[in-house]
């Protein structure tokens, strides 16, 4: 049984890149904004969340806080184009387990995911 990843990403080209990286290794599905990410994380069987930080309706930080409040064990990896240390710290403060800077490399992404779900 393949592990399931929720990819919270509003940008189509970024999501296409993630499908390319994940397709051979994991089962995955998409949320297009933070609100949808929270709903899907809480209602579907999910092993890990790849969380874009800048999204419409609800950003990734708030979505992470809401998911972690109910599913503290669910690993969440932040994805952001803003690779400043302050952003990284904010992501960890919100409850993210890890942090990847965009553009994401396939190797870096798969290595980060493997730390949590093999």
mmCIF file of C-alpha atoms in Angstrom:
data_model
loop_
_atom_site.group_PDB
_atom_site.id
_atom_site.type_symbol
_atom_site.label_atom_id
_atom_site.label_comp_id
_atom_site.label_asym_id
_atom_site.label_seq_id
_atom_site.Cartn_x
_atom_site.Cartn_y
_atom_site.Cartn_z
ATOM 1 C CA UNK A 1 0.000 0.000 0.000
ATOM 2 C CA UNK A 2 1.498 3.323 -1.077
ATOM 3 C CA UNK A 3 1.711 6.132 1.460
ATOM 4 C CA UNK A 4 -0.663 9.051 0.747
ATOM 5 C CA UNK A 5 0.510 12.626 0.535
ATOM 6 C CA UNK A 6 -1.692 15.703 0.546
ATOM 7 C CA UNK A 7 -0.112 18.383 -1.661
ATOM 8 C CA UNK A 8 -1.455 21.788 -0.636
ATOM 9 C CA UNK A 9 -0.494 23.957 -3.607
ATOM 10 C CA UNK A 10 -2.504 26.657 -5.403
ATOM 11 C CA UNK A 11 -0.100 27.076 -8.336
ATOM 12 C CA UNK A 12 -0.654 24.635 -11.213
ATOM 13 C CA UNK A 13 2.947 24.571 -12.451
ATOM 14 C CA UNK A 14 4.261 23.925 -8.929
ATOM 15 C CA UNK A 15 1.703 21.143 -8.509
ATOM 16 C CA UNK A 16 2.797 19.612 -11.839
ATOM 17 C CA UNK A 17 6.380 19.569 -10.580
ATOM 18 C CA UNK A 18 5.264 17.801 -7.391
ATOM 19 C CA UNK A 19 3.323 15.179 -9.378
ATOM 20 C CA UNK A 20 6.450 14.523 -11.413
ATOM 21 C CA UNK A 21 8.525 14.071 -8.243
ATOM 22 C CA UNK A 22 5.983 11.975 -6.324
ATOM 23 C CA UNK A 23 4.249 9.806 -8.914
ATOM 24 C CA UNK A 24 6.561 6.776 -8.815
ATOM 25 C CA UNK A 25 6.837 6.705 -5.035
ATOM 26 C CA UNK A 26 3.607 7.876 -3.417
ATOM 27 C CA UNK A 27 -0.128 8.135 -3.828
ATOM 28 C CA UNK A 28 -1.069 11.835 -3.621
ATOM 29 C CA UNK A 29 -3.889 14.315 -4.045
ATOM 30 C CA UNK A 30 -4.276 18.065 -4.023
ATOM 31 C CA UNK A 31 -5.742 20.896 -2.004
ATOM 32 C CA UNK A 32 -5.810 24.295 -3.735
ATOM 33 C CA UNK A 33 -5.848 26.482 -0.611
ATOM 34 C CA UNK A 34 -5.294 26.283 3.138
ATOM 35 C CA UNK A 35 -8.953 25.815 4.020
ATOM 36 C CA UNK A 36 -9.235 22.861 1.629
ATOM 37 C CA UNK A 37 -5.968 21.463 3.024
ATOM 38 C CA UNK A 38 -7.395 21.445 6.561
ATOM 39 C CA UNK A 39 -10.643 19.809 5.398
ATOM 40 C CA UNK A 40 -8.845 17.099 3.416
ATOM 41 C CA UNK A 41 -6.191 16.419 6.069
ATOM 42 C CA UNK A 42 -8.928 15.856 8.648
ATOM 43 C CA UNK A 43 -11.304 13.843 6.446
ATOM 44 C CA UNK A 44 -9.008 11.672 4.309
ATOM 45 C CA UNK A 45 -6.338 9.099 5.114
ATOM 46 C CA UNK A 46 -3.129 11.135 4.864
ATOM 47 C CA UNK A 47 0.412 10.084 5.822
ATOM 48 C CA UNK A 48 2.105 13.438 5.196
ATOM 49 C CA UNK A 49 1.273 16.972 4.016
ATOM 50 C CA UNK A 50 3.382 19.095 1.664
ATOM 51 C CA UNK A 51 2.167 22.572 2.592
ATOM 52 C CA UNK A 52 2.676 25.622 0.381
ATOM 53 C CA UNK A 53 2.911 28.623 2.708
ATOM 54 C CA UNK A 54 1.471 31.324 0.430
ATOM 55 C CA UNK A 55 -2.058 30.266 -0.605
ATOM 56 C CA UNK A 56 -5.430 31.967 -1.028
ATOM 57 C CA UNK A 57 -8.324 31.838 1.488
ATOM 58 C CA UNK A 58 -6.081 30.531 4.290
ATOM 59 C CA UNK A 59 -2.268 30.488 4.224
ATOM 60 C CA UNK A 60 -0.174 27.438 4.951
ATOM 61 C CA UNK A 61 0.857 28.635 8.413
ATOM 62 C CA UNK A 62 -2.744 28.860 9.646
ATOM 63 C CA UNK A 63 -3.670 25.601 7.901
ATOM 64 C CA UNK A 64 -0.726 23.891 9.622
ATOM 65 C CA UNK A 65 -1.798 25.216 13.035
ATOM 66 C CA UNK A 66 -5.352 23.932 12.524
ATOM 67 C CA UNK A 67 -4.241 20.505 11.285
ATOM 68 C CA UNK A 68 -1.668 20.065 14.067
ATOM 69 C CA UNK A 69 -4.258 21.020 16.706
ATOM 70 C CA UNK A 70 -6.210 17.880 15.762
ATOM 71 C CA UNK A 71 -3.522 15.639 14.242
ATOM 72 C CA UNK A 72 -0.302 16.438 16.114
ATOM 73 C CA UNK A 73 1.468 13.335 14.771
ATOM 74 C CA UNK A 74 0.839 14.120 11.069
ATOM 75 C CA UNK A 75 4.126 15.246 9.460
ATOM 76 C CA UNK A 76 3.862 18.553 7.593
ATOM 77 C CA UNK A 77 6.631 19.844 5.329
ATOM 78 C CA UNK A 78 6.472 23.535 4.436
ATOM 79 C CA UNK A 79 7.144 24.568 0.833
ATOM 80 C CA UNK A 80 8.001 28.182 0.217
ATOM 81 C CA UNK A 81 9.766 30.433 -2.242
ATOM 82 C CA UNK A 82 10.776 32.693 0.661
ATOM 83 C CA UNK A 83 13.786 30.898 2.053
ATOM 84 C CA UNK A 84 14.643 33.414 4.758
ATOM 85 C CA UNK A 85 15.510 32.139 8.219
ATOM 86 C CA UNK A 86 12.575 34.100 9.657
ATOM 87 C CA UNK A 87 10.156 32.255 7.327
ATOM 88 C CA UNK A 88 11.722 28.963 8.280
ATOM 89 C CA UNK A 89 11.288 29.799 11.969
ATOM 90 C CA UNK A 90 7.659 30.855 11.442
ATOM 91 C CA UNK A 91 6.960 27.551 9.683
ATOM 92 C CA UNK A 92 8.424 25.601 12.618
ATOM 93 C CA UNK A 93 6.528 27.777 15.099
ATOM 94 C CA UNK A 94 3.283 26.976 13.242
ATOM 95 C CA UNK A 95 4.023 23.268 13.656
ATOM 96 C CA UNK A 96 5.773 22.261 10.448
ATOM 97 C CA UNK A 97 8.168 19.339 10.875
ATOM 98 C CA UNK A 98 10.416 20.330 7.998
ATOM 99 C CA UNK A 99 10.991 22.994 5.369
ATOM 100 C CA UNK A 100 11.768 22.913 1.642
ATOM 101 C CA UNK A 101 12.616 25.960 -0.464
ATOM 102 C CA UNK A 102 11.191 26.357 -3.953
ATOM 103 C CA UNK A 103 12.109 25.448 -6.549
ATOM 104 C CA UNK A 104 12.143 22.033 -4.913
ATOM 105 C CA UNK A 105 14.643 19.451 -6.137
ATOM 106 C CA UNK A 106 13.300 15.923 -6.619
ATOM 107 C CA UNK A 107 16.118 14.460 -4.532
ATOM 108 C CA UNK A 108 15.690 16.946 -1.674
ATOM 109 C CA UNK A 109 11.932 16.514 -1.634
ATOM 110 C CA UNK A 110 12.012 12.700 -1.616
ATOM 111 C CA UNK A 111 14.711 12.684 1.049
ATOM 112 C CA UNK A 112 12.661 14.987 3.308
ATOM 113 C CA UNK A 113 9.522 12.875 2.862
ATOM 114 C CA UNK A 114 11.426 9.625 3.501
ATOM 115 C CA UNK A 115 12.552 10.949 6.897
ATOM 116 C CA UNK A 116 8.922 10.838 8.019
ATOM 117 C CA UNK A 117 7.147 8.105 6.083
ATOM 118 C CA UNK A 118 9.872 6.052 4.400
#
